[in-house]
XYZ file of C-alpha atoms in Angstrom:
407
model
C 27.001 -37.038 5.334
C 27.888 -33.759 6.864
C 31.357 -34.134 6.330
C 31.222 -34.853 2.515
C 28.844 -32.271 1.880
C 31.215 -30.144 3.664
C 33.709 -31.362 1.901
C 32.096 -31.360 -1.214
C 31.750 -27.460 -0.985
C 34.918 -26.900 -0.253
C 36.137 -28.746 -3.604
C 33.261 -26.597 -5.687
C 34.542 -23.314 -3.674
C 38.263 -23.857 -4.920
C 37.144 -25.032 -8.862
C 35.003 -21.814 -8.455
C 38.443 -20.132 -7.816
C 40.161 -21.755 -9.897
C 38.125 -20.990 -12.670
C 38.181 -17.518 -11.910
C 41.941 -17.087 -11.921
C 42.246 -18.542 -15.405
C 39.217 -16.486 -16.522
C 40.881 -13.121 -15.493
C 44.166 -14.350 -16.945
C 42.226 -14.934 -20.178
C 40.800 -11.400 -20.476
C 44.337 -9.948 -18.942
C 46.277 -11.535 -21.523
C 48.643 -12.273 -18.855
C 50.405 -15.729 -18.134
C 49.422 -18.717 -18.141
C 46.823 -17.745 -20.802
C 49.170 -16.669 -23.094
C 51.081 -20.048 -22.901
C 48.483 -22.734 -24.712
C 50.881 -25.628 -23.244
C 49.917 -24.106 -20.023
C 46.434 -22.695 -20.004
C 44.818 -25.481 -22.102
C 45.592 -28.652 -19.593
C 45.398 -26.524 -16.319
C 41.550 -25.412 -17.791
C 40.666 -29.313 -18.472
C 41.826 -29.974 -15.096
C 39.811 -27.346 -13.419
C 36.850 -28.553 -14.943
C 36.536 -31.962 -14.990
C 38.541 -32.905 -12.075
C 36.802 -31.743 -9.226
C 33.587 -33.013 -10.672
C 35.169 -36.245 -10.560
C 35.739 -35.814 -7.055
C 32.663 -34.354 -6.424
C 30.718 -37.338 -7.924
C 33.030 -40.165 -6.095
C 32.892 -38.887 -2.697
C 30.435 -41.393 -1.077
C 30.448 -43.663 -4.350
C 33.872 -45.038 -4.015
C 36.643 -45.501 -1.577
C 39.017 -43.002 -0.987
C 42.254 -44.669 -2.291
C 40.280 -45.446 -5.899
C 38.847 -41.808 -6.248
C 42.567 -40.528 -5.573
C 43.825 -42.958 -8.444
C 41.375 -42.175 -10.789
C 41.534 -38.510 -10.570
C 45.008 -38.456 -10.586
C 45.174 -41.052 -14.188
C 42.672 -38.788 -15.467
C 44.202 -35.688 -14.513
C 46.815 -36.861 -16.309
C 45.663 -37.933 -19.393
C 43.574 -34.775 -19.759
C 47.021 -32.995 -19.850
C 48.859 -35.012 -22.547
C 45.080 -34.803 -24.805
C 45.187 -31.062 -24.113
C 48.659 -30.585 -24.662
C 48.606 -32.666 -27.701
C 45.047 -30.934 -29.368
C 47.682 -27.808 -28.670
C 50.382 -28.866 -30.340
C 48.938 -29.933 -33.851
C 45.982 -26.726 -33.708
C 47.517 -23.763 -36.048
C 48.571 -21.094 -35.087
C 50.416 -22.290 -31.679
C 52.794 -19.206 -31.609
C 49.635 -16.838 -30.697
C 50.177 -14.554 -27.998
C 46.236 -14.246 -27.824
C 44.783 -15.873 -24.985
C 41.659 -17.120 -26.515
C 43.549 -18.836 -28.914
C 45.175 -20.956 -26.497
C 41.722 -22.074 -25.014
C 41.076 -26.013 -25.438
C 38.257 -26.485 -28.341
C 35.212 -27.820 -27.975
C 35.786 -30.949 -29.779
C 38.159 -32.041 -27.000
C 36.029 -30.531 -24.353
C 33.091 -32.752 -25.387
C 34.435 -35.778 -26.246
C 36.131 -35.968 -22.944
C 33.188 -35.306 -21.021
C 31.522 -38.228 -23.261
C 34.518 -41.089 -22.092
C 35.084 -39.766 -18.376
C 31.095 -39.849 -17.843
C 31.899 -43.430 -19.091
C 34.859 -44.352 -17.465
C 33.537 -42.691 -14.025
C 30.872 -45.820 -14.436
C 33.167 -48.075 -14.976
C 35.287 -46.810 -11.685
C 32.743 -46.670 -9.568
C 30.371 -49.772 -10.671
C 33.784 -52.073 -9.749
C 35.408 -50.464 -7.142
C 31.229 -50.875 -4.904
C 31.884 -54.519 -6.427
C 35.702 -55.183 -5.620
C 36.098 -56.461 -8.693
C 37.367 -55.290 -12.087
C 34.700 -56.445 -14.285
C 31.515 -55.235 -12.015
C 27.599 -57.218 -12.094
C 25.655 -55.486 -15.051
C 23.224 -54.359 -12.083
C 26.120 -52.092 -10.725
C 26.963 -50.434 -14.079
C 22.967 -49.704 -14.366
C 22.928 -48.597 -11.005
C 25.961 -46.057 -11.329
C 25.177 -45.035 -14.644
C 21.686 -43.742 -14.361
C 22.943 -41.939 -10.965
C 25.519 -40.674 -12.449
C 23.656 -39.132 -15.026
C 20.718 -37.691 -13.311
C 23.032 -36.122 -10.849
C 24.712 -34.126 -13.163
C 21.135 -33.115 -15.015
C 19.741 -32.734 -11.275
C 22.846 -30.263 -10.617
C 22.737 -28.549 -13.584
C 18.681 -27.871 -13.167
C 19.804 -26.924 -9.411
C 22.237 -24.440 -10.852
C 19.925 -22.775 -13.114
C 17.143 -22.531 -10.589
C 19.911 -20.860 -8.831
C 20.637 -18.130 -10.519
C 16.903 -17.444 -11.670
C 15.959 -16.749 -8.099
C 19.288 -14.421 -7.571
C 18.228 -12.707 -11.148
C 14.801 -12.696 -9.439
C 15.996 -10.930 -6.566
C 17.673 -8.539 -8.344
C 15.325 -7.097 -10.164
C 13.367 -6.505 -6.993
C 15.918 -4.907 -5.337
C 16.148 -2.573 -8.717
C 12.520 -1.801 -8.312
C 12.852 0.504 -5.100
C 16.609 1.890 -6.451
C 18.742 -0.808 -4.830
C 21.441 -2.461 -7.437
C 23.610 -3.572 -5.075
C 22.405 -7.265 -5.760
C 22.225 -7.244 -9.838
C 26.310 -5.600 -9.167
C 27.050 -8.624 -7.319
C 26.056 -11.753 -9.783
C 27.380 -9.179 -12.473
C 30.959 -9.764 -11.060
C 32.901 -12.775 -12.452
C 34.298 -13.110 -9.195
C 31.615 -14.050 -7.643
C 29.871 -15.480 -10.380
C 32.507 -18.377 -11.175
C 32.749 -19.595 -7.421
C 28.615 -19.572 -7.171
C 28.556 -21.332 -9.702
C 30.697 -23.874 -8.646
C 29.364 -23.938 -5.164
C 25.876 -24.750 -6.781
C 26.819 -27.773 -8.885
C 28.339 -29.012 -5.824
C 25.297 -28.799 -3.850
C 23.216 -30.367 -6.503
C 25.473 -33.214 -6.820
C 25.341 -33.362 -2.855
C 21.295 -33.022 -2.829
C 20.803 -35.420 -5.778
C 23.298 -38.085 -3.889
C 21.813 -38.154 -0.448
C 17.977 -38.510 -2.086
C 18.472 -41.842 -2.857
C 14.693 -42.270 -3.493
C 14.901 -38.824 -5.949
C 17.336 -40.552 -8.363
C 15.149 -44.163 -8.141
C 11.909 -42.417 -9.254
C 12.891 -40.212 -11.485
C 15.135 -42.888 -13.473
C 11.871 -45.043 -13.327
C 9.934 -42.748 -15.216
C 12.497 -41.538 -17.758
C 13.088 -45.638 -17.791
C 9.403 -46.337 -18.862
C 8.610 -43.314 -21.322
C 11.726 -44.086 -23.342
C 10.844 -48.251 -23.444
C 7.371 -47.786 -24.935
C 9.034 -45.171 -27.758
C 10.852 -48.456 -29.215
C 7.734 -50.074 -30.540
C 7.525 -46.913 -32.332
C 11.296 -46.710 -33.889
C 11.251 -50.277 -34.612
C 8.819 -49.946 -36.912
C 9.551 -46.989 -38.216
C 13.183 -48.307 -38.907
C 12.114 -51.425 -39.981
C 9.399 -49.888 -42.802
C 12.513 -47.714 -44.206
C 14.819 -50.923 -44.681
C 11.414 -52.565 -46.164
C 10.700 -49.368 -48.621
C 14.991 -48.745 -49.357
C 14.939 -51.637 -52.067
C 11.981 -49.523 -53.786
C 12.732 -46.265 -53.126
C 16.577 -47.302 -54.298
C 19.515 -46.170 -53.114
C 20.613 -43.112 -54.780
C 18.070 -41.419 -53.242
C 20.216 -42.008 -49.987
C 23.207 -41.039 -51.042
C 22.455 -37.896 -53.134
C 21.746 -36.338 -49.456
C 25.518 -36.207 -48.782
C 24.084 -36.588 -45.117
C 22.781 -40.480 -45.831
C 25.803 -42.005 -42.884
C 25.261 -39.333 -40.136
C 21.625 -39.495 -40.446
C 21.845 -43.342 -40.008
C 24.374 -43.546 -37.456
C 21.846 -41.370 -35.624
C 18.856 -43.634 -35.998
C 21.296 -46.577 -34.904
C 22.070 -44.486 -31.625
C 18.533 -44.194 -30.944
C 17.655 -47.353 -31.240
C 20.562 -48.632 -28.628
C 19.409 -45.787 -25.967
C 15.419 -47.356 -26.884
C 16.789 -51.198 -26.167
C 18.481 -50.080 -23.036
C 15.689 -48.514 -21.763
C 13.552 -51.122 -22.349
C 16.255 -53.536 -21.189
C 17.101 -52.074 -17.789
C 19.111 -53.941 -15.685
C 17.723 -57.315 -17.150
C 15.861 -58.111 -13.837
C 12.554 -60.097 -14.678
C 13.296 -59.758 -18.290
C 10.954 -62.376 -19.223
C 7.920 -61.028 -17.184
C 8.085 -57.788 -19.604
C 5.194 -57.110 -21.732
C 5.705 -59.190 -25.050
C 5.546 -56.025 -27.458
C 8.907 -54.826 -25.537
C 10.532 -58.087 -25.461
C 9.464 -58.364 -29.329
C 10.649 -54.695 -30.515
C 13.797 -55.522 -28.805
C 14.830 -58.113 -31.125
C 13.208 -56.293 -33.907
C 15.428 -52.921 -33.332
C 18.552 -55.277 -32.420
C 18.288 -57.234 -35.844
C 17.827 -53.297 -37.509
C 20.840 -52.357 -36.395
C 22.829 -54.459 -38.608
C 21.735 -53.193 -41.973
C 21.700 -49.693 -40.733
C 25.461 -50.343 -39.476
C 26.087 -52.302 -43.063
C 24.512 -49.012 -45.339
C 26.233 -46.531 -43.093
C 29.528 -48.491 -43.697
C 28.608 -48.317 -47.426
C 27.845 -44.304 -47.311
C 30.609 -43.605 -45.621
C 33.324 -45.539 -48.021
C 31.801 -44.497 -50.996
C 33.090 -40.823 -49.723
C 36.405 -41.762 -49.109
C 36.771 -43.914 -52.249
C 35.471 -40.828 -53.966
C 37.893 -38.120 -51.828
C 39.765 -39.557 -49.258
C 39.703 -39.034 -46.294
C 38.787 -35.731 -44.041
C 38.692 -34.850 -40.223
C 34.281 -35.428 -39.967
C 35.079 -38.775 -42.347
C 37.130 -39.577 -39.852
C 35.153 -39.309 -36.697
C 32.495 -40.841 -38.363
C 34.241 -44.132 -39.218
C 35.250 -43.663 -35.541
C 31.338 -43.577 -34.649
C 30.919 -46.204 -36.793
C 33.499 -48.701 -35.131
C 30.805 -48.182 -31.958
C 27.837 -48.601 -33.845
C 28.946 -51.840 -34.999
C 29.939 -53.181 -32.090
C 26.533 -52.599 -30.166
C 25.040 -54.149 -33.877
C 27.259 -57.657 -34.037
C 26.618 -57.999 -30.080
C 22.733 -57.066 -29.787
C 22.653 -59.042 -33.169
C 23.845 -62.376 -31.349
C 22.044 -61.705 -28.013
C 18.790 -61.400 -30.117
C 19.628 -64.752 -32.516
C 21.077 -66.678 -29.435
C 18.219 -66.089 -26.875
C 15.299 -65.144 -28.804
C 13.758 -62.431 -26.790
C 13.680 -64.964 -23.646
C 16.480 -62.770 -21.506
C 18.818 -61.246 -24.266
C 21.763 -61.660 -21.504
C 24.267 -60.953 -23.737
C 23.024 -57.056 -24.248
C 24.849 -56.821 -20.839
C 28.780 -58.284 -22.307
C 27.938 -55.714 -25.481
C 27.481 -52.721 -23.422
C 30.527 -53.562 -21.103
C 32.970 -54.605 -23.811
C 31.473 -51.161 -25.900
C 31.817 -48.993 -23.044
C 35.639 -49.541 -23.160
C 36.121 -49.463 -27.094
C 33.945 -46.082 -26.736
C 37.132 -44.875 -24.353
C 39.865 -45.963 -26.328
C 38.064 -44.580 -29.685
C 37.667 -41.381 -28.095
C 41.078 -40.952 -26.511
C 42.530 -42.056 -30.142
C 40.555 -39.776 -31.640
C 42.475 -36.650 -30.082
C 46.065 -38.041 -29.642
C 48.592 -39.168 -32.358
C 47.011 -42.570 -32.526
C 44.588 -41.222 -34.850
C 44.557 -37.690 -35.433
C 41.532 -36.831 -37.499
C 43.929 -33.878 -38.567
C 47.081 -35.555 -39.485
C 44.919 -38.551 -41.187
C 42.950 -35.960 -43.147
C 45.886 -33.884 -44.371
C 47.895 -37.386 -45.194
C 45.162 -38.402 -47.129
C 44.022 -34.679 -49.047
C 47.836 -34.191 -50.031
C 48.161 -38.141 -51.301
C 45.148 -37.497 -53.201
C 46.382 -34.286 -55.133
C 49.571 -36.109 -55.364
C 48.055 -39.144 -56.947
C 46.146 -36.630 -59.066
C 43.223 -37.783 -58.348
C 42.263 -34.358 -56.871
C 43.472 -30.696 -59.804
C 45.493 -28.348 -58.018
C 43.079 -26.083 -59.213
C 40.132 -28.146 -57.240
C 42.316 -28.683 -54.143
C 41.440 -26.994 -50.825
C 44.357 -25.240 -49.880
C 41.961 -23.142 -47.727
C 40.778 -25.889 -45.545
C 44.730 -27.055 -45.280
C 46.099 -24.023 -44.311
C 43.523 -22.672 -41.645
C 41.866 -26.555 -40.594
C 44.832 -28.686 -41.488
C 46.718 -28.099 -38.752
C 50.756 -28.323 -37.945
């Protein structure tokens, strides 16, 4: 273990570099900040990359973690060069311009958290389709790693803030200079996450209890949103359904509750070890909220079309129909695993959240290349629409198309 922490330091010591050479080509307006087809990818390598590494040292063979950095290195250059290409103005000589938006950021920090799972779940199994176990396993590690690190880091620089100010009580700055400096503050930084990664990793037993009680506060909240899902499908038919839509919020807000109630079922779900010996409300509020899903999926689909019947298509449309392609996937499968098994071991939770797991990769990675550019979609469909003349020229957005529309 010495060796990979060493190791592991020395990758967060050159990120921490890394990122600091970009950062002072940023503020110098210098090269390669002032090239977006540059700057863009190498920042989306420096970040995620060495985390990758960071997180597969110990968890996966060395040939597998090469692999799947390099692919992903990869395919974080053609997104970023791509999200560069189409973004308006591309000629800019300004070097926060050319920075990689936080869309893009985001979203691929959503499907390499997933695919890192994937990676690592099959390569501990040899095989390319892992045991559900393993995906639970690396998953919840995974995840409280990088909360574990991120807490670490903070604590970090608390107790050098800390120690700062003490030193500035008795006329000694010498302390609050150095964490002022980006050149030291961009490789301590670094050098922390790495450590917390390496701390969190090595406490096996750290990761195990803390996911156990995260595990059983979050199951006993689905009793809750079951019924409270469950009495707003009852009172919808009453209330009626123009109430919904006159929110202009009615598919978001849905899609949301749908979310929750997959994160509920999987926490009350687990691994699916000793199912059956679970406490009956649990086993019953996990059909309940799996059989919710589908009319939440079915109104959200409704909300969502009505819009785009109504004005086409736009870029938050878009990515919603996107979130919406997930949403129904967990809703068919959990749907069938509750009808097929009847609360007795709801098995098939465990092919949904597999098979999902990869259409929640390629969704993403569509979303932000030319497969399906909310952007391009959005100004296909706005322009179509005014040409139709469905949409006046004098109610036409030519605002949103000439500073959001893109190339």
């Amino acid at each position: 273990m010495r060796q990979i922490a060493a190791v592991r330091l020395a990758i967060g010591l050159a990120q921490g570099l890394a990122l600091y050479v970009l950062y002072r080509a940023s503020s110098a307006h210098v090269w390669p900040a002032t090239d977006a087809f540059v700057f863009a990818p190498l920042v989306m390598v420096a970040v995620f990359v060495p985390l990758i590494a960071l997180q597969g040292l110990g968890s996966m063979r060395m040939r597998t973690l090469g692999l799947w950095a390099g692919a992903a290195a990869i395919l974080l250059v053609l997104l970023a060069l791509y999200e560069r290409s189409i973004v308006w103005p591309v000629d800019s000589a300004k070097s926060d311009a050319n920075v990689p938006g936080a869309a893009l950021v985001f979203f691929c920090a959503v499907w390499l958290f997933i695919a890192q799972v994937l990676v690592t779940a099959g390569d501990h199994a040899r095989r390319i389709i892992a045991p559900y176990a393993n995906y639970f396993d690396a998953a919840w590690k995974l995840g409280l790693q990088l909360a574990l690190a991120a807490l670490f880091t903070g604590v970090f620089w608390g107790v050098l803030a800390l120690g700062a100010a003490l030193f500035n009580l008795i006329g000694l700055t010498f302390l609050s200079d150095l964490i002022e400096n980006a050149w030291f503050a961009f490789p301590a930084s670094a050098l922390a996450v790495a450590a917390g990664l390496h701390l969190s990793d090595v406490r096996h037993n750290l990761i195990t209890g803390t996911r156990t009680i995260v595990l059983v506060l979050l199951s006993w909240l689905l009793p809750l949103m079951a019924i409270v899902t469950i009495g707003f499908l009852i009172a919808l038919p009453f209330a009626g359904l123009n109430a919904l839509w006159i929110t202009n919020s009615a598919a978001a807000l849905l899609l949301s509750c749908a979310a929750a109630l997959v994160i509920l079922i999987n926490a009350a779900y687990q691994d699916g070890a000793d199912i059956a010996a679970r406490p009956r409300v649990l086993r019953v509020a996990m059909v309940a909220a799996a059989l919710a899903l589908v009319p939440l999926v079915l109104l959200s689909c409704w909300a969502i079309g009505l819009r785009v019947v109504q004005y086409g298509w736009t870029d938050t449309r878009i990515i919603a129909f996107a979130f919406l392609i997930v949403a129904a996937c967990y809703a068919g499968g959990y749907a069938f695993a509750a009808l097929w098994s009847r609360a007795r071991n709801l098995r098939l939770l465990e092919i949904t959240n597999i098979a999902t797991s990869f259409v929640v990769i390629g969704v993403l990675i569509a979303l932000f290349s030319p497969l399906a550019s909310p952007t391009r979609i959005a100004v296909q469909s706005q322009v179509a629409q005014l040409k139709a003349g469905n949409i006046g020229a004098d109610k036409f957005d030519f605002n949103w198309l000439r500073y959001d529309g893109g190339r």
